[in-house]
Amino acid sequence: MKTTDFLTRRRQFVQRLSLGLGAAFLGLPLLSEARPQGRKLGIALVGLGGYSKGQLAPALQETKNCYLAGIVTGSPEKVPEWRQKYNILEKNVYSYETFDQIKNNPAIDIVYVVLPNALHAEYVVRAAKAGKHVICEKPMATSAADCRRMIEACRTAGKKLSIGYRLHFDPHNLEMMRLGQQKVFGPIKKLESDNGFTMGKNERPWRIQKKLSGGGPLMDMGIYSVQGVIYTKGALPVSVTANYPKETRPEQFNEVEESINWQFKFADGSTADCRTSYTESMSRLRAEAANGWFELQPAFGYGGLKGETSKGKMDKQNVNQQARQMDDFATCILQNKPTRVPGEMGLRDVQLLEAIYRAADTGKAVSTKDIVQILDHVNK
């Protein structure tokens, strides 16, 4: 896919409708317009790619406080299947061009932005202006400036903004939080985290096109390690050093990094050594403390997570992380309370990603003392 393909598909959508290609779904019969009982909140997914199709939509069949009410897509050929499979009303189907009309639809309470990174800011701002609460996939944006713009848009509109950090609702990662923050094995001395996957050699997805992604595996997979070491330690780093390992596929990764390694240093002298890559499969989060150790491996997947400590295996259940994440946000709206993964946390992490890139580009330690001071405390 060329870099401009995703962007141009939005403009093509209306034209395709005028040619009759949208008739397959525009002519479908209307379904019941009654909101499900129990005051469930309606969620509209913006972008029907792999994550929406494989994870979010199925998870919304398990949620208790919200449901899949609408979709936004630039691919009209996808609409009939989605409408039929998830009982979506015709009036709750939008293109990218008609997206702003969602403001007139009371069935949609929450907009979940699941687009390439570079489009997050635009659609979060548009959703806020439409009067909708917003969940934005990670990374929040491709720059800290865009993150601030998104936060301000939601604040001005009086709407809540949450980032799609599903692992804050996962029992295994919550246990890492508890063990680290409560110093169950004593103060943490060292953290390690690796996260990556092996991309096919002939693939050219938007994730390695800088205009859409903003960067390589650091923006995609490395952010999990950034998050993991912080919520396990229960502290923010004060500086970072980083480097780019030697590339093995320079022709494929000619716009973004293939891999990157970095080390966070904390105020107490402890460190976190992390790495991410598009040419190596790995998923690990480990903490070594004064009186023992604890780790997850795999640590960051959608399921099948496993944990162990120096005293034995973690007895934790694998759950539908996305269902718990979305249900929690719906509860926050219904009860008017803060989300544990707000836009400010997304801004913090983008600031850290920018610092890691600066450290790797310059070969010098970069201070992180000016990042947003926000943490998810285990007792929250």
CSV table of C-alpha atoms in Angstrom, one decimal:
chain,number,residue,atom,x,y,z
A,1,MET,CA,0.0,0.0,0.0
A,2,LYS,CA,1.4,3.4,-0.9
A,3,THR,CA,1.6,6.1,1.7
A,4,THR,CA,-1.2,8.1,0.2
A,5,ASP,CA,-3.6,5.2,-0.3
A,6,PHE,CA,-5.2,5.4,3.1
A,7,LEU,CA,-5.8,9.1,2.9
A,8,THR,CA,-7.2,9.0,-0.7
A,9,ARG,CA,-9.6,6.3,0.1
A,10,ARG,CA,-11.5,8.7,2.3
A,11,ARG,CA,-12.0,11.1,-0.6
A,12,GLN,CA,-13.0,8.3,-2.9
A,13,PHE,CA,-15.8,7.1,-0.6
A,14,VAL,CA,-18.4,9.7,-1.5
A,15,GLN,CA,-17.5,9.3,-5.2
A,16,ARG,CA,-18.0,5.6,-5.0
A,17,LEU,CA,-21.4,6.0,-3.4
A,18,SER,CA,-22.5,8.2,-6.3
A,19,LEU,CA,-21.6,5.5,-8.7
A,20,GLY,CA,-23.9,3.1,-6.9
A,21,LEU,CA,-21.2,1.1,-5.1
A,22,GLY,CA,-22.8,2.0,-1.7
A,23,ALA,CA,-26.3,0.8,-2.7
A,24,ALA,CA,-25.5,-2.6,-1.2
A,25,PHE,CA,-25.8,-1.2,2.3
A,26,LEU,CA,-27.8,2.0,1.7
A,27,GLY,CA,-30.8,-0.1,0.7
A,28,LEU,CA,-30.7,-2.5,3.6
A,29,PRO,CA,-33.8,-2.6,5.8
A,30,LEU,CA,-33.8,-0.7,9.0
A,31,LEU,CA,-33.2,-2.6,12.2
A,32,SER,CA,-34.8,-2.0,15.6
A,33,GLU,CA,-33.8,1.5,16.9
A,34,ALA,CA,-34.3,0.7,20.5
A,35,ARG,CA,-31.3,1.2,22.8
A,36,PRO,CA,-30.4,-2.1,24.7
A,37,GLN,CA,-31.7,-2.2,28.2
A,38,GLY,CA,-29.5,-1.3,31.2
A,39,ARG,CA,-28.4,2.1,29.8
A,40,LYS,CA,-25.6,0.6,27.7
A,41,LEU,CA,-23.5,3.3,25.9
A,42,GLY,CA,-23.2,3.1,22.2
A,43,ILE,CA,-19.6,2.9,20.7
A,44,ALA,CA,-18.8,3.7,17.1
A,45,LEU,CA,-15.5,2.3,15.8
A,46,VAL,CA,-13.6,4.6,13.5
A,47,GLY,CA,-11.6,2.4,11.1
A,48,LEU,CA,-12.4,-1.3,10.4
A,49,GLY,CA,-8.9,-2.7,10.2
A,50,GLY,CA,-7.5,-5.8,11.8
A,51,TYR,CA,-7.7,-4.6,15.4
A,52,SER,CA,-11.4,-3.5,15.1
A,53,LYS,CA,-12.4,-6.6,13.3
A,54,GLY,CA,-10.4,-9.1,15.3
A,55,GLN,CA,-10.5,-7.7,18.8
A,56,LEU,CA,-12.7,-4.7,19.5
A,57,ALA,CA,-15.9,-5.7,17.7
A,58,PRO,CA,-15.8,-9.2,19.2
A,59,ALA,CA,-15.0,-7.8,22.7
A,60,LEU,CA,-18.1,-5.5,22.4
A,61,GLN,CA,-20.2,-8.7,22.3
A,62,GLU,CA,-19.0,-9.4,25.9
A,63,THR,CA,-19.2,-5.9,27.4
A,64,LYS,CA,-21.8,-5.1,30.0
A,65,ASN,CA,-21.9,-1.3,29.9
A,66,CYS,CA,-21.4,-0.5,26.2
A,67,TYR,CA,-22.2,-2.1,22.8
A,68,LEU,CA,-21.2,-1.7,19.2
A,69,ALA,CA,-23.6,0.9,17.9
A,70,GLY,CA,-21.9,2.3,14.8
A,71,ILE,CA,-19.0,2.2,12.4
A,72,VAL,CA,-17.0,4.7,10.4
A,73,THR,CA,-15.2,3.5,7.3
A,74,GLY,CA,-13.8,4.4,3.9
A,75,SER,CA,-14.5,1.0,2.5
A,76,PRO,CA,-18.2,0.6,1.6
A,77,GLU,CA,-17.7,-3.0,0.6
A,78,LYS,CA,-17.1,-3.8,4.3
A,79,VAL,CA,-20.4,-2.4,5.5
A,80,PRO,CA,-22.9,-5.1,4.6
A,81,GLU,CA,-21.0,-7.8,6.6
A,82,TRP,CA,-20.5,-5.5,9.6
A,83,ARG,CA,-24.2,-4.5,9.6
A,84,GLN,CA,-25.4,-8.0,9.4
A,85,LYS,CA,-23.0,-9.5,11.8
A,86,TYR,CA,-23.4,-6.9,14.5
A,87,ASN,CA,-27.0,-5.7,13.9
A,88,ILE,CA,-25.8,-2.1,13.2
A,89,LEU,CA,-28.5,0.4,12.1
A,90,GLU,CA,-28.1,2.0,8.7
A,91,LYS,CA,-28.2,5.5,10.2
A,92,ASN,CA,-25.2,4.6,12.4
A,93,VAL,CA,-22.9,3.9,9.4
A,94,TYR,CA,-20.6,6.8,8.4
A,95,SER,CA,-17.9,7.6,6.0
A,96,TYR,CA,-14.9,9.8,6.8
A,97,GLU,CA,-16.6,12.6,4.9
A,98,THR,CA,-19.9,12.3,6.8
A,99,PHE,CA,-18.2,11.6,10.2
A,100,ASP,CA,-19.1,15.0,11.6
A,101,GLN,CA,-22.8,14.3,11.3
A,102,ILE,CA,-22.4,11.9,14.1
A,103,LYS,CA,-23.1,14.8,16.4
A,104,ASN,CA,-26.8,14.5,15.5
A,105,ASN,CA,-26.9,10.8,16.5
A,106,PRO,CA,-27.8,10.2,20.2
A,107,ALA,CA,-27.2,6.5,19.8
A,108,ILE,CA,-23.5,7.1,19.7
A,109,ASP,CA,-22.0,8.0,23.1
A,110,ILE,CA,-18.4,7.1,22.5
A,111,VAL,CA,-16.1,7.2,19.4
A,112,TYR,CA,-13.2,4.8,19.4
A,113,VAL,CA,-10.5,6.0,17.0
A,114,VAL,CA,-8.7,3.0,15.5
A,115,LEU,CA,-6.9,4.6,12.6
A,116,PRO,CA,-3.2,5.0,11.6
A,117,ASN,CA,-1.3,7.1,14.2
A,118,ALA,CA,-1.1,10.2,12.1
A,119,LEU,CA,-4.9,10.4,11.9
A,120,HIS,CA,-5.6,10.1,15.6
A,121,ALA,CA,-5.5,13.8,16.3
A,122,GLU,CA,-7.8,14.8,13.5
A,123,TYR,CA,-10.5,12.3,14.5
A,124,VAL,CA,-10.3,12.8,18.2
A,125,VAL,CA,-10.7,16.6,17.7
A,126,ARG,CA,-13.6,16.0,15.3
A,127,ALA,CA,-15.3,13.6,17.7
A,128,ALA,CA,-15.0,16.0,20.6
A,129,LYS,CA,-16.5,18.8,18.5
A,130,ALA,CA,-19.3,16.4,17.7
A,131,GLY,CA,-20.0,16.1,21.4
A,132,LYS,CA,-18.8,12.5,21.9
A,133,HIS,CA,-16.6,10.9,24.5
A,134,VAL,CA,-13.4,9.4,22.9
A,135,ILE,CA,-11.2,6.4,23.2
A,136,CYS,CA,-8.0,6.7,21.1
A,137,GLU,CA,-5.7,3.9,20.2
A,138,LYS,CA,-2.1,4.1,21.2
A,139,PRO,CA,0.2,5.8,20.6
A,140,MET,CA,-2.1,8.8,21.2
A,141,ALA,CA,-0.5,10.8,18.4
A,142,THR,CA,2.7,11.3,16.4
A,143,SER,CA,3.7,14.4,18.4
A,144,ALA,CA,3.3,15.8,21.9
A,145,ALA,CA,1.8,19.0,20.3
A,146,ASP,CA,-1.0,16.9,18.7
A,147,CYS,CA,-1.6,15.2,22.1
A,148,ARG,CA,-2.1,18.6,23.8
A,149,ARG,CA,-4.5,19.6,21.0
A,150,MET,CA,-6.5,16.5,21.5
A,151,ILE,CA,-6.7,17.0,25.3
A,152,GLU,CA,-7.8,20.6,24.9
A,153,ALA,CA,-10.5,19.7,22.4
A,154,CYS,CA,-12.0,17.2,24.7
A,155,ARG,CA,-11.7,19.5,27.7
A,156,THR,CA,-13.4,22.4,25.8
A,157,ALA,CA,-16.2,20.1,24.7
A,158,GLY,CA,-16.6,18.7,28.3
A,159,LYS,CA,-16.0,15.1,27.1
A,160,LYS,CA,-13.9,12.4,28.5
A,161,LEU,CA,-10.8,11.1,26.7
A,162,SER,CA,-9.2,7.7,27.3
A,163,ILE,CA,-6.3,5.9,25.6
A,164,GLY,CA,-6.6,2.3,24.5
A,165,TYR,CA,-4.2,1.0,27.2
A,166,ARG,CA,-5.9,-2.4,27.6
A,167,LEU,CA,-3.2,-3.9,29.8
A,168,HIS,CA,-4.1,-1.6,32.7
A,169,PHE,CA,-7.2,-3.9,33.0
A,170,ASP,CA,-5.3,-7.2,32.6
A,171,PRO,CA,-4.9,-9.3,35.8
A,172,HIS,CA,-1.3,-10.3,35.0
A,173,ASN,CA,-0.1,-6.7,34.4
A,174,LEU,CA,-2.1,-5.5,37.4
A,175,GLU,CA,-0.2,-8.0,39.4
A,176,MET,CA,3.1,-6.6,38.1
A,177,MET,CA,1.9,-3.2,39.2
A,178,ARG,CA,1.0,-4.5,42.7
A,179,LEU,CA,4.2,-6.4,43.2
A,180,GLY,CA,6.4,-3.5,42.1
A,181,GLN,CA,4.5,-0.5,43.5
A,182,GLN,CA,3.9,-2.2,46.9
A,183,LYS,CA,7.5,-3.4,47.0
A,184,VAL,CA,6.4,-7.0,47.8
A,185,PHE,CA,9.9,-8.2,47.0
A,186,GLY,CA,11.6,-5.0,48.2
A,187,PRO,CA,12.6,-2.0,46.1
A,188,ILE,CA,13.1,-2.7,42.4
A,189,LYS,CA,16.7,-2.5,41.3
A,190,LYS,CA,16.4,-3.3,37.7
A,191,LEU,CA,13.7,-3.7,35.0
A,192,GLU,CA,13.9,-5.3,31.6
A,193,SER,CA,11.3,-5.4,28.8
A,194,ASP,CA,11.3,-6.6,25.2
A,195,ASN,CA,8.5,-6.4,22.7
A,196,GLY,CA,8.4,-7.0,19.0
A,197,PHE,CA,7.4,-9.3,16.1
A,198,THR,CA,8.9,-10.5,12.9
A,199,MET,CA,7.4,-8.7,10.0
A,200,GLY,CA,7.3,-10.4,6.6
A,201,LYS,CA,10.1,-9.4,4.3
A,202,ASN,CA,7.8,-8.3,1.5
A,203,GLU,CA,5.3,-6.4,3.7
A,204,ARG,CA,4.9,-2.7,3.4
A,205,PRO,CA,2.1,-1.8,5.9
A,206,TRP,CA,1.3,1.7,7.0
A,207,ARG,CA,3.2,0.9,10.2
A,208,ILE,CA,6.5,1.4,8.4
A,209,GLN,CA,5.4,4.4,6.4
A,210,LYS,CA,6.5,7.4,8.5
A,211,LYS,CA,3.8,9.8,7.2
A,212,LEU,CA,1.1,7.5,8.7
A,213,SER,CA,3.0,5.9,11.6
A,214,GLY,CA,5.3,8.6,12.9
A,215,GLY,CA,8.0,6.0,13.5
A,216,GLY,CA,8.7,2.3,13.6
A,217,PRO,CA,8.4,-0.4,16.2
A,218,LEU,CA,9.0,2.0,19.0
A,219,MET,CA,5.6,3.7,18.2
A,220,ASP,CA,3.9,0.4,17.7
A,221,MET,CA,5.4,-2.2,20.1
A,222,GLY,CA,7.9,-0.4,22.1
A,223,ILE,CA,5.3,1.8,23.8
A,224,TYR,CA,4.2,-1.4,25.7
A,225,SER,CA,7.6,-1.6,27.2
A,226,VAL,CA,7.6,2.1,28.0
A,227,GLN,CA,4.3,1.6,29.8
A,228,GLY,CA,5.2,-1.7,31.5
A,229,VAL,CA,8.4,-0.6,33.2
A,230,ILE,CA,6.7,2.6,34.5
A,231,TYR,CA,3.6,1.0,36.0
A,232,THR,CA,5.7,-1.8,37.5
A,233,LYS,CA,8.2,0.6,39.0
A,234,GLY,CA,5.5,3.1,40.0
A,235,ALA,CA,7.8,5.9,39.0
A,236,LEU,CA,8.8,8.0,36.0
A,237,PRO,CA,12.3,8.0,34.6
A,238,VAL,CA,14.5,11.1,34.8
A,239,SER,CA,16.6,10.4,31.7
A,240,VAL,CA,17.0,8.1,28.8
A,241,THR,CA,19.9,6.8,26.5
A,242,ALA,CA,19.2,4.9,23.3
A,243,ASN,CA,20.7,3.4,20.2
A,244,TYR,CA,19.7,1.8,16.9
A,245,PRO,CA,21.1,-1.7,16.4
A,246,LYS,CA,22.6,-2.6,13.0
A,247,GLU,CA,19.9,-3.0,10.4
A,248,THR,CA,19.3,-6.3,8.6
A,249,ARG,CA,16.7,-5.1,6.2
A,250,PRO,CA,17.6,-1.5,5.2
A,251,GLU,CA,15.6,-1.6,2.0
A,252,GLN,CA,12.4,-2.5,3.8
A,253,PHE,CA,12.8,-0.2,6.7
A,254,ASN,CA,14.0,2.9,4.8
A,255,GLU,CA,11.6,5.3,6.4
A,256,VAL,CA,11.5,4.1,10.0
A,257,GLU,CA,13.8,2.2,12.4
A,258,GLU,CA,14.0,-1.5,12.2
A,259,SER,CA,14.9,-1.9,15.9
A,260,ILE,CA,15.7,0.4,18.8
A,261,ASN,CA,17.2,-0.2,22.3
A,262,TRP,CA,16.9,2.2,25.2
A,263,GLN,CA,17.6,2.5,28.9
A,264,PHE,CA,15.5,4.6,31.4
A,265,LYS,CA,17.2,5.8,34.5
A,266,PHE,CA,15.1,6.5,37.6
A,267,ALA,CA,15.8,9.0,40.4
A,268,ASP,CA,16.8,6.2,42.9
A,269,GLY,CA,19.5,4.9,40.5
A,270,SER,CA,17.5,1.9,39.2
A,271,THR,CA,17.3,1.3,35.5
A,272,ALA,CA,15.0,-0.2,32.9
A,273,ASP,CA,16.6,-1.8,29.8
A,274,CYS,CA,14.2,-2.1,26.9
A,275,ARG,CA,14.2,-3.1,23.2
A,276,THR,CA,11.8,-3.4,20.4
A,277,SER,CA,12.0,-4.6,16.8
A,278,TYR,CA,10.1,-5.5,13.7
A,279,THR,CA,12.6,-8.4,13.0
A,280,GLU,CA,12.4,-10.3,16.3
A,281,SER,CA,9.5,-11.8,18.1
A,282,MET,CA,9.6,-11.1,21.9
A,283,SER,CA,7.2,-10.2,24.7
A,284,ARG,CA,8.7,-9.9,28.2
A,285,LEU,CA,8.4,-7.7,31.3
A,286,ARG,CA,10.8,-8.5,34.2
A,287,ALA,CA,11.6,-6.8,37.5
A,288,GLU,CA,14.5,-7.7,39.8
A,289,ALA,CA,14.1,-6.4,43.4
A,290,ALA,CA,16.1,-6.5,46.6
A,291,ASN,CA,14.5,-9.8,47.8
A,292,GLY,CA,13.4,-11.5,44.6
A,293,TRP,CA,12.1,-11.2,41.0
A,294,PHE,CA,8.8,-11.3,39.1
A,295,GLU,CA,8.1,-11.4,35.4
A,296,LEU,CA,5.6,-11.9,32.6
A,297,GLN,CA,6.5,-13.8,29.5
A,298,PRO,CA,4.6,-13.4,27.2
A,299,ALA,CA,3.7,-10.1,28.7
A,300,PHE,CA,1.8,-7.9,26.2
A,301,GLY,CA,-0.4,-10.1,24.0
A,302,TYR,CA,-4.2,-10.2,23.8
A,303,GLY,CA,-4.2,-13.5,25.7
A,304,GLY,CA,-2.1,-16.4,26.9
A,305,LEU,CA,-0.1,-14.3,29.3
A,306,LYS,CA,2.0,-16.1,31.9
A,307,GLY,CA,3.6,-14.8,35.0
A,308,GLU,CA,6.1,-16.1,37.5
A,309,THR,CA,8.0,-14.9,40.6
A,310,SER,CA,10.9,-16.1,42.6
A,311,LYS,CA,8.3,-17.7,44.9
A,312,GLY,CA,6.4,-19.5,42.1
A,313,LYS,CA,3.9,-19.0,39.3
A,314,MET,CA,1.3,-16.2,39.2
A,315,ASP,CA,-2.2,-17.6,39.5
A,316,LYS,CA,-3.9,-15.1,37.3
A,317,GLN,CA,-6.7,-15.5,34.8
A,318,ASN,CA,-6.5,-14.5,31.1
A,319,VAL,CA,-9.4,-12.2,30.3
A,320,ASN,CA,-10.8,-10.3,27.4
A,321,GLN,CA,-8.7,-7.2,28.0
A,322,GLN,CA,-10.5,-5.0,25.4
A,323,ALA,CA,-13.9,-5.8,27.0
A,324,ARG,CA,-12.7,-4.8,30.4
A,325,GLN,CA,-11.1,-1.6,29.0
A,326,MET,CA,-14.2,-0.4,27.2
A,327,ASP,CA,-16.5,-1.4,30.1
A,328,ASP,CA,-14.4,0.6,32.5
A,329,PHE,CA,-14.5,3.7,30.3
A,330,ALA,CA,-18.3,3.4,30.0
A,331,THR,CA,-18.5,3.2,33.7
A,332,CYS,CA,-16.4,6.3,34.1
A,333,ILE,CA,-18.9,8.1,31.8
A,334,LEU,CA,-22.0,6.8,33.6
A,335,GLN,CA,-20.6,7.6,37.0
A,336,ASN,CA,-18.8,10.7,36.0
A,337,LYS,CA,-15.4,9.7,37.3
A,338,PRO,CA,-11.9,9.9,35.8
A,339,THR,CA,-10.5,7.1,33.6
A,340,ARG,CA,-7.3,5.5,34.9
A,341,VAL,CA,-5.7,5.9,31.3
A,342,PRO,CA,-6.5,9.5,30.4
A,343,GLY,CA,-5.2,11.7,27.6
A,344,GLU,CA,-2.5,13.1,29.9
A,345,MET,CA,-1.0,9.6,30.1
A,346,GLY,CA,-1.0,9.3,26.4
A,347,LEU,CA,0.8,12.7,26.2
A,348,ARG,CA,3.3,11.5,28.8
A,349,ASP,CA,4.2,8.4,26.7
A,350,VAL,CA,4.5,10.3,23.4
A,351,GLN,CA,6.9,12.7,25.2
A,352,LEU,CA,8.9,9.7,26.3
A,353,LEU,CA,8.9,8.2,22.7
A,354,GLU,CA,10.2,11.6,21.4
A,355,ALA,CA,12.9,11.6,24.1
A,356,ILE,CA,14.0,8.0,23.1
A,357,TYR,CA,14.3,9.0,19.5
A,358,ARG,CA,16.3,12.1,20.4
A,359,ALA,CA,18.6,10.0,22.5
A,360,ALA,CA,19.2,7.5,19.7
A,361,ASP,CA,19.7,10.2,17.1
A,362,THR,CA,22.2,12.2,19.2
A,363,GLY,CA,23.9,9.4,21.1
A,364,LYS,CA,23.5,11.5,24.3
A,365,ALA,CA,21.4,11.1,27.4
A,366,VAL,CA,18.2,13.0,27.3
A,367,SER,CA,16.4,14.4,30.3
A,368,THR,CA,12.8,13.3,30.8
A,369,LYS,CA,12.1,15.4,33.9
A,370,ASP,CA,9.7,17.7,32.1
A,371,ILE,CA,7.3,15.0,31.0
A,372,VAL,CA,3.7,15.0,32.3
A,373,GLN,CA,3.8,13.7,35.9
A,374,ILE,CA,1.1,11.1,35.9
A,375,LEU,CA,1.0,7.5,37.1
A,376,ASP,CA,-1.5,4.7,37.4
A,377,HIS,CA,-1.3,3.7,41.0
A,378,VAL,CA,-2.1,0.1,41.9
A,379,ASN,CA,-4.7,1.0,44.6
A,380,LYS,CA,-6.6,3.2,42.2
